[in-house]
Short mmCIF file of C-alpha atoms and ligand atoms in Angstrom, two decimals:
data_model
loop_
_atom_site.label_atom_id
_atom_site.label_comp_id
_atom_site.label_asym_id
_atom_site.label_seq_id
_atom_site.Cartn_x
_atom_site.Cartn_y
_atom_site.Cartn_z
CA UNK A 14 -106.90 93.22 -224.04
CA UNK A 15 -105.15 94.11 -220.78
CA UNK A 16 -103.80 91.06 -219.01
CA UNK A 17 -101.90 89.96 -215.94
CA UNK A 18 -99.91 86.76 -216.51
CA UNK A 19 -98.58 85.01 -213.43
CA UNK A 20 -95.60 82.81 -214.17
CA UNK A 21 -95.04 84.96 -217.25
CA UNK A 22 -91.24 84.81 -217.06
CA UNK A 23 -90.97 81.27 -218.43
CA UNK A 24 -92.57 78.54 -220.47
CA UNK A 25 -96.31 78.73 -221.11
CA UNK A 26 -96.79 82.06 -219.31
CA UNK A 27 -93.97 83.74 -221.25
CA UNK A 28 -95.37 82.46 -224.54
CA UNK A 29 -98.92 83.63 -223.74
CA UNK A 30 -97.62 87.04 -222.71
CA UNK A 31 -95.66 87.38 -225.96
CA UNK A 32 -98.69 86.36 -228.05
CA UNK A 33 -101.05 88.82 -226.34
CA UNK A 34 -98.57 91.65 -226.88
CA UNK A 35 -98.04 90.59 -230.52
CA UNK A 36 -101.81 90.89 -230.97
CA UNK A 37 -101.76 94.45 -229.66
CA UNK A 38 -102.68 93.78 -226.04
CA UNK A 39 -100.97 94.83 -222.82
CA UNK A 40 -99.42 92.39 -220.37
CA UNK A 41 -98.01 92.74 -216.91
CA UNK A 42 -95.92 89.78 -215.79
CA UNK A 43 -96.23 88.67 -212.16
CA UNK A 44 -93.46 86.21 -211.39
CA UNK A 45 -90.65 85.56 -208.94
CA UNK A 46 -88.24 86.12 -211.81
CA UNK A 47 -87.90 89.09 -214.15
CA UNK A 48 -88.97 88.13 -217.68
CA UNK A 49 -86.32 88.26 -220.41
CA UNK A 50 -89.03 89.78 -222.65
CA UNK A 51 -88.70 93.18 -220.96
CA UNK A 52 -92.49 93.33 -220.47
CA UNK A 53 -93.85 95.33 -217.51
CA UNK A 54 -93.15 93.25 -214.45
CA UNK A 55 -93.96 93.19 -210.76
CA UNK A 56 -91.91 90.77 -208.72
CA UNK A 57 -94.61 88.56 -207.23
CA UNK A 58 -94.64 85.48 -205.05
CA UNK A 59 -98.08 84.06 -205.84
CA UNK A 60 -98.22 82.34 -202.44
CA UNK A 61 -98.69 85.84 -200.94
CA UNK A 62 -102.16 87.30 -201.62
CA UNK A 63 -100.96 90.86 -200.96
CA UNK A 64 -98.25 90.57 -203.62
CA UNK A 65 -100.72 89.17 -206.14
CA UNK A 66 -103.16 92.00 -205.38
CA UNK A 67 -100.33 94.54 -205.80
CA UNK A 68 -99.54 93.13 -209.25
CA UNK A 69 -103.17 93.47 -210.39
CA UNK A 70 -103.35 97.00 -208.90
CA UNK A 71 -100.21 97.97 -210.80
CA UNK A 72 -101.62 96.57 -214.07
CA UNK A 73 -104.91 98.40 -213.57
CA UNK A 74 -103.05 101.66 -212.97
CA UNK A 75 -100.78 101.22 -215.98
CA UNK A 76 -103.37 100.02 -218.48
CA UNK A 77 -106.52 101.69 -217.13
CA UNK A 78 -108.26 98.33 -216.65
CA UNK A 79 -107.57 94.59 -216.49
CA UNK A 80 -109.88 92.27 -218.44
CA UNK A 81 -107.83 89.08 -218.68
CA UNK A 82 -105.80 86.95 -216.26
CA UNK A 83 -103.68 83.93 -217.07
CA UNK A 84 -102.63 82.11 -213.92
CA UNK A 85 -99.63 80.09 -215.06
CA UNK A 86 -97.22 80.21 -212.10
CA UNK A 87 -96.66 76.63 -211.04
CA UNK A 88 -94.19 74.10 -209.69
CA UNK A 89 -93.53 70.41 -210.29
CA UNK A 90 -91.21 69.56 -207.42
CA UNK A 91 -92.65 66.38 -205.94
CA UNK A 92 -91.95 63.85 -208.70
CA UNK A 93 -91.44 60.41 -207.17
CA UNK A 94 -92.67 61.55 -203.75
CA UNK A 95 -95.72 60.42 -201.78
CA UNK A 96 -97.39 61.88 -198.67
CA UNK A 97 -95.11 59.56 -196.67
CA UNK A 98 -91.84 60.52 -198.29
CA UNK A 99 -92.22 64.16 -199.28
CA UNK A 100 -90.34 66.85 -197.43
CA UNK A 101 -93.23 68.74 -195.81
CA UNK A 102 -91.77 72.12 -196.67
CA UNK A 103 -91.67 71.14 -200.34
CA UNK A 104 -95.31 70.05 -200.13
CA UNK A 105 -96.39 73.28 -198.43
CA UNK A 106 -94.66 75.31 -201.13
CA UNK A 107 -96.22 73.23 -203.91
CA UNK A 108 -99.67 73.68 -202.37
CA UNK A 109 -99.04 77.39 -201.84
CA UNK A 110 -98.04 77.98 -205.45
CA UNK A 111 -100.24 75.54 -207.40
CA UNK A 112 -103.42 76.03 -205.37
CA UNK A 113 -102.90 79.16 -203.24
CA UNK A 114 -101.50 81.02 -206.24
CA UNK A 115 -104.62 80.26 -208.26
CA UNK A 116 -106.97 81.27 -205.42
CA UNK A 117 -105.09 84.53 -204.88
CA UNK A 118 -105.06 85.17 -208.62
CA UNK A 119 -108.82 84.65 -208.92
CA UNK A 120 -109.40 86.78 -205.82
CA UNK A 121 -107.50 89.73 -207.32
CA UNK A 122 -108.59 89.22 -210.93
CA UNK A 123 -112.34 88.93 -210.41
CA UNK A 124 -113.07 92.42 -209.03
CA UNK A 125 -110.65 94.00 -211.52
CA UNK A 126 -112.36 92.26 -214.46
CA UNK A 127 -115.76 93.22 -213.04
CA UNK A 128 -114.63 96.86 -213.01
CA UNK A 129 -113.49 96.43 -216.62
CA UNK A 130 -117.02 95.32 -217.56
CA UNK A 131 -116.21 91.65 -218.11
CA UNK A 132 -113.45 89.40 -219.38
CA UNK A 133 -111.79 86.06 -218.86
CA UNK A 134 -109.55 84.10 -216.50
CA UNK A 135 -107.58 80.99 -217.42
CA UNK A 136 -105.93 78.85 -214.76
CA UNK A 137 -103.24 76.37 -215.72
CA UNK A 138 -104.25 72.98 -214.38
CA UNK A 139 -102.89 69.87 -216.12
CA UNK A 140 -103.72 66.48 -217.52
CA UNK A 141 -102.69 65.54 -213.97
CA UNK A 142 -105.83 67.34 -212.78
CA UNK A 143 -108.08 65.08 -214.85
CA UNK A 144 -106.37 61.74 -214.45
CA UNK A 145 -103.84 60.44 -211.92
CA UNK A 146 -100.26 61.54 -212.56
CA UNK A 147 -98.54 58.23 -211.93
CA UNK A 148 -95.45 58.88 -209.78
CA UNK A 149 -96.57 62.32 -208.60
CA UNK A 150 -99.71 62.09 -206.45
CA UNK A 151 -99.02 65.42 -204.75
CA UNK A 152 -98.77 67.40 -207.99
CA UNK A 153 -101.92 65.63 -209.17
CA UNK A 154 -103.71 66.65 -205.97
CA UNK A 155 -102.95 70.32 -206.58
CA UNK A 156 -104.15 70.18 -210.18
CA UNK A 157 -107.39 68.35 -209.27
CA UNK A 158 -107.98 71.23 -206.84
CA UNK A 159 -107.65 73.76 -209.65
CA UNK A 160 -110.09 71.78 -211.79
CA UNK A 161 -112.57 71.71 -208.88
CA UNK A 162 -112.29 75.45 -208.35
CA UNK A 163 -112.77 76.29 -212.01
CA UNK A 164 -115.72 73.95 -212.52
CA UNK A 165 -117.47 75.30 -209.44
CA UNK A 166 -116.82 78.98 -210.07
CA UNK A 167 -117.36 78.87 -213.82
CA UNK A 168 -121.16 78.93 -213.91
CA UNK A 169 -121.30 81.45 -211.03
CA UNK A 170 -119.05 84.01 -212.68
CA UNK A 171 -120.48 83.54 -216.17
CA UNK A 172 -123.61 85.42 -215.12
CA UNK A 173 -121.47 88.49 -214.57
CA UNK A 174 -119.78 88.33 -217.98
CA UNK A 175 -116.62 86.82 -216.50
CA UNK A 176 -115.48 83.42 -217.71
CA UNK A 177 -113.04 81.16 -215.88
CA UNK A 178 -111.62 78.08 -217.53
CA UNK A 179 -108.79 75.65 -216.92
CA UNK A 180 -106.28 74.43 -219.45
CA UNK A 181 -105.12 70.86 -218.90
CA UNK A 182 -102.16 69.88 -221.06
CA UNK A 183 -100.13 66.70 -220.99
CA UNK A 184 -96.37 67.23 -221.20
CA UNK A 185 -95.50 70.55 -222.82
CA UNK A 186 -92.14 71.56 -224.26
CA UNK A 187 -91.08 74.03 -221.52
CA UNK A 188 -88.29 74.19 -218.92
CA UNK A 189 -90.62 72.40 -216.48
CA UNK A 190 -90.14 69.09 -218.32
CA UNK A 191 -86.33 69.41 -218.48
CA UNK A 192 -85.77 66.68 -215.85
CA UNK A 193 -87.73 64.23 -218.06
CA UNK A 194 -86.67 65.52 -221.45
CA UNK A 195 -84.03 62.87 -222.17
CA UNK A 196 -86.35 60.02 -221.19
CA UNK A 197 -89.10 61.41 -223.44
CA UNK A 198 -86.72 61.79 -226.32
CA UNK A 199 -85.24 58.28 -225.85
CA UNK A 200 -88.75 56.79 -225.92
CA UNK A 201 -90.01 58.92 -228.81
CA UNK A 202 -92.71 60.45 -226.58
CA UNK A 203 -94.10 63.61 -228.20
CA UNK A 204 -94.12 66.85 -226.22
CA UNK A 205 -96.90 69.36 -226.86
CA UNK A 206 -95.64 72.53 -228.59
CA UNK A 207 -96.09 75.62 -226.40
CA UNK A 208 -97.88 77.33 -229.30
CA UNK A 209 -100.69 74.76 -229.10
CA UNK A 210 -101.20 75.56 -225.42
CA UNK A 211 -101.15 79.29 -226.15
CA UNK A 212 -103.80 78.89 -228.88
CA UNK A 213 -106.00 77.00 -226.42
CA UNK A 214 -105.49 79.54 -223.63
CA UNK A 215 -106.43 82.43 -225.90
CA UNK A 216 -109.59 80.62 -226.99
CA UNK A 217 -110.49 79.80 -223.39
CA UNK A 218 -109.92 83.44 -222.35
CA UNK A 219 -112.63 84.69 -224.72
CA UNK A 220 -115.50 85.95 -222.55
CA UNK A 221 -118.01 85.04 -225.28
CA UNK A 222 -117.06 81.36 -224.87
CA UNK A 223 -117.79 78.78 -222.19
CA UNK A 224 -117.08 79.04 -218.47
CA UNK A 225 -116.07 76.29 -216.07
CA UNK A 226 -114.53 74.26 -218.89
CA UNK A 227 -111.33 72.24 -218.58
CA UNK A 228 -109.54 72.14 -221.92
CA UNK A 229 -107.68 68.87 -222.40
CA UNK A 230 -104.59 69.03 -224.62
CA UNK A 231 -102.87 65.83 -225.66
CA UNK A 232 -100.49 65.15 -228.56
CA UNK A 233 -102.39 63.95 -231.60
CA UNK A 234 -105.80 65.23 -230.44
CA UNK A 235 -107.50 68.55 -231.08
CA UNK A 236 -107.76 70.49 -227.78
CA UNK A 237 -111.31 70.31 -226.44
CA UNK A 238 -113.24 70.77 -223.19
CA UNK A 239 -113.05 67.55 -221.22
CA UNK A 240 -116.40 65.81 -220.92
CA UNK A 241 -116.91 64.83 -217.29
CA UNK A 242 -119.23 61.95 -216.51
CA UNK A 243 -122.38 63.01 -214.73
CA UNK A 244 -122.82 62.35 -211.02
CA UNK A 245 -126.36 61.22 -210.16
CA UNK A 246 -128.42 63.73 -208.23
CA UNK A 247 -129.80 62.92 -204.79
CA UNK A 248 -133.10 61.06 -204.52
CA UNK A 249 -135.10 61.85 -201.40
CA UNK A 250 -137.38 59.03 -200.24
CA UNK A 251 -138.61 58.29 -203.74
CA UNK A 252 -140.59 61.56 -203.81
CA UNK A 253 -139.62 63.01 -207.16
CA UNK A 254 -141.30 66.30 -206.23
CA UNK A 255 -138.79 67.09 -203.50
CA UNK A 256 -136.29 69.73 -204.57
CA UNK A 257 -132.69 68.60 -204.97
CA UNK A 258 -130.12 71.17 -203.85
CA UNK A 259 -128.44 72.29 -207.07
CA UNK A 260 -125.00 71.79 -205.52
CA UNK A 261 -125.74 68.07 -205.27
CA UNK A 262 -126.44 67.80 -208.97
CA UNK A 263 -123.74 67.45 -211.55
CA UNK A 264 -123.40 70.43 -213.88
CA UNK A 265 -122.09 68.96 -217.10
CA UNK A 266 -119.57 71.24 -218.80
N1 NAD B 19 -94.79 72.01 -218.90
C1 NAD B 19 -95.70 71.06 -218.75
O1 NAD B 19 -95.53 69.91 -219.18
C2 NAD B 19 -97.02 71.36 -218.08
C3 NAD B 19 -98.08 70.46 -218.27
C4 NAD B 19 -99.31 70.71 -217.66
C5 NAD B 19 -99.46 71.84 -216.88
N2 NAD B 19 -98.42 72.69 -216.70
C6 NAD B 19 -98.65 73.84 -215.84
O2 NAD B 19 -98.49 75.02 -216.60
C7 NAD B 19 -98.02 76.07 -215.77
C8 NAD B 19 -96.79 76.69 -216.40
O3 NAD B 19 -95.78 75.70 -216.50
P1 NAD B 19 -94.49 75.88 -217.43
O4 NAD B 19 -94.27 74.60 -218.10
O5 NAD B 19 -94.60 77.14 -218.20
O6 NAD B 19 -93.36 76.00 -216.27
P2 NAD B 19 -92.09 76.93 -216.15
O7 NAD B 19 -91.29 76.32 -215.05
O8 NAD B 19 -91.44 77.14 -217.48
O9 NAD B 19 -92.70 78.33 -215.67
C9 NAD B 19 -93.30 78.48 -214.42
C10 NAD B 19 -93.14 79.91 -213.96
O10 NAD B 19 -93.76 80.03 -212.68
C11 NAD B 19 -92.94 80.87 -211.88
N3 NAD B 19 -93.18 80.64 -210.47
C12 NAD B 19 -92.88 79.54 -209.73
N4 NAD B 19 -93.18 79.74 -208.44
C13 NAD B 19 -93.68 81.01 -208.35
C14 NAD B 19 -94.16 81.80 -207.28
N5 NAD B 19 -94.18 81.36 -206.01
N6 NAD B 19 -94.61 83.04 -207.55
C15 NAD B 19 -94.59 83.53 -208.83
N7 NAD B 19 -94.13 82.83 -209.88
C16 NAD B 19 -93.68 81.58 -209.64
C17 NAD B 19 -91.52 80.52 -212.28
O11 NAD B 19 -90.60 81.54 -211.90
C18 NAD B 19 -91.68 80.35 -213.79
O12 NAD B 19 -91.42 81.56 -214.47
C19 NAD B 19 -97.78 75.45 -214.40
O13 NAD B 19 -98.90 75.69 -213.58
C20 NAD B 19 -97.66 73.97 -214.70
O14 NAD B 19 -97.99 73.18 -213.59
C21 NAD B 19 -97.21 72.49 -217.29
#
């Protein structure tokens, strides 16, 4: 397994990178910060498509091929803000990292994995991409976008032997939750162990598994693909024989 892990210098990304290497795989970390792990690293701002491409190129050169991508770079910087109150620069950066970073990651990963003969991509979305994140509508917006991308691309890429899935955890025990850590602890709210998220990511990266799935992880529940409710297909003038454009019909994953 030869992987690129964006956001691999901290939290979930660092833990996934360590696990892949422990299992005998290769990892290149693409992050703004150098990882303490000492793993191969290309300084990468995921908001810049050229830098993301350069990281995948470097990994392909080093390892011979790239067959896995974990897109974990992310920010949570708009807590308590709304479209009215957010500093627009903060919003643009959040959008650039949480959505742009995933698009650029998929754009670079897909042809590399195709050249490798198949593989898997996992994008870090969030519980906030499946249900409203009360108090952080902007973060929620970015994570719903990731869920939309993965669900739409999943069936398309699966035909080429490339799977793409999202992982959607509630609050995970990483530096990202530090601002809320005391409140969680005071209220006895359980954080999800990083190892649980890593287990789920590795399962979702397996190209023999599903594609377009959004793995929900919540304390006290076994991680599982979220079951979306179906959206009714279009009905044209009561003539059941008329074709319905597939895009208008819910694909249940
Ligand atoms: N921790 C949680 O509770 C939680 C819950 C659900 C989803 N997530 C998502 O999981 C992912 C990983 O979160 P985490 O908890 O490991 O956070 P973290 O803060 O520990 O790590 C995020 C990493 O992303 C990197 N990063 C930030 N901006 C970047 C940029 N422009 N270019 C490259 N790298 C950049 C950081 O340097 C850092 O190493 C994020 O997408 C986050 O939204 C986290």
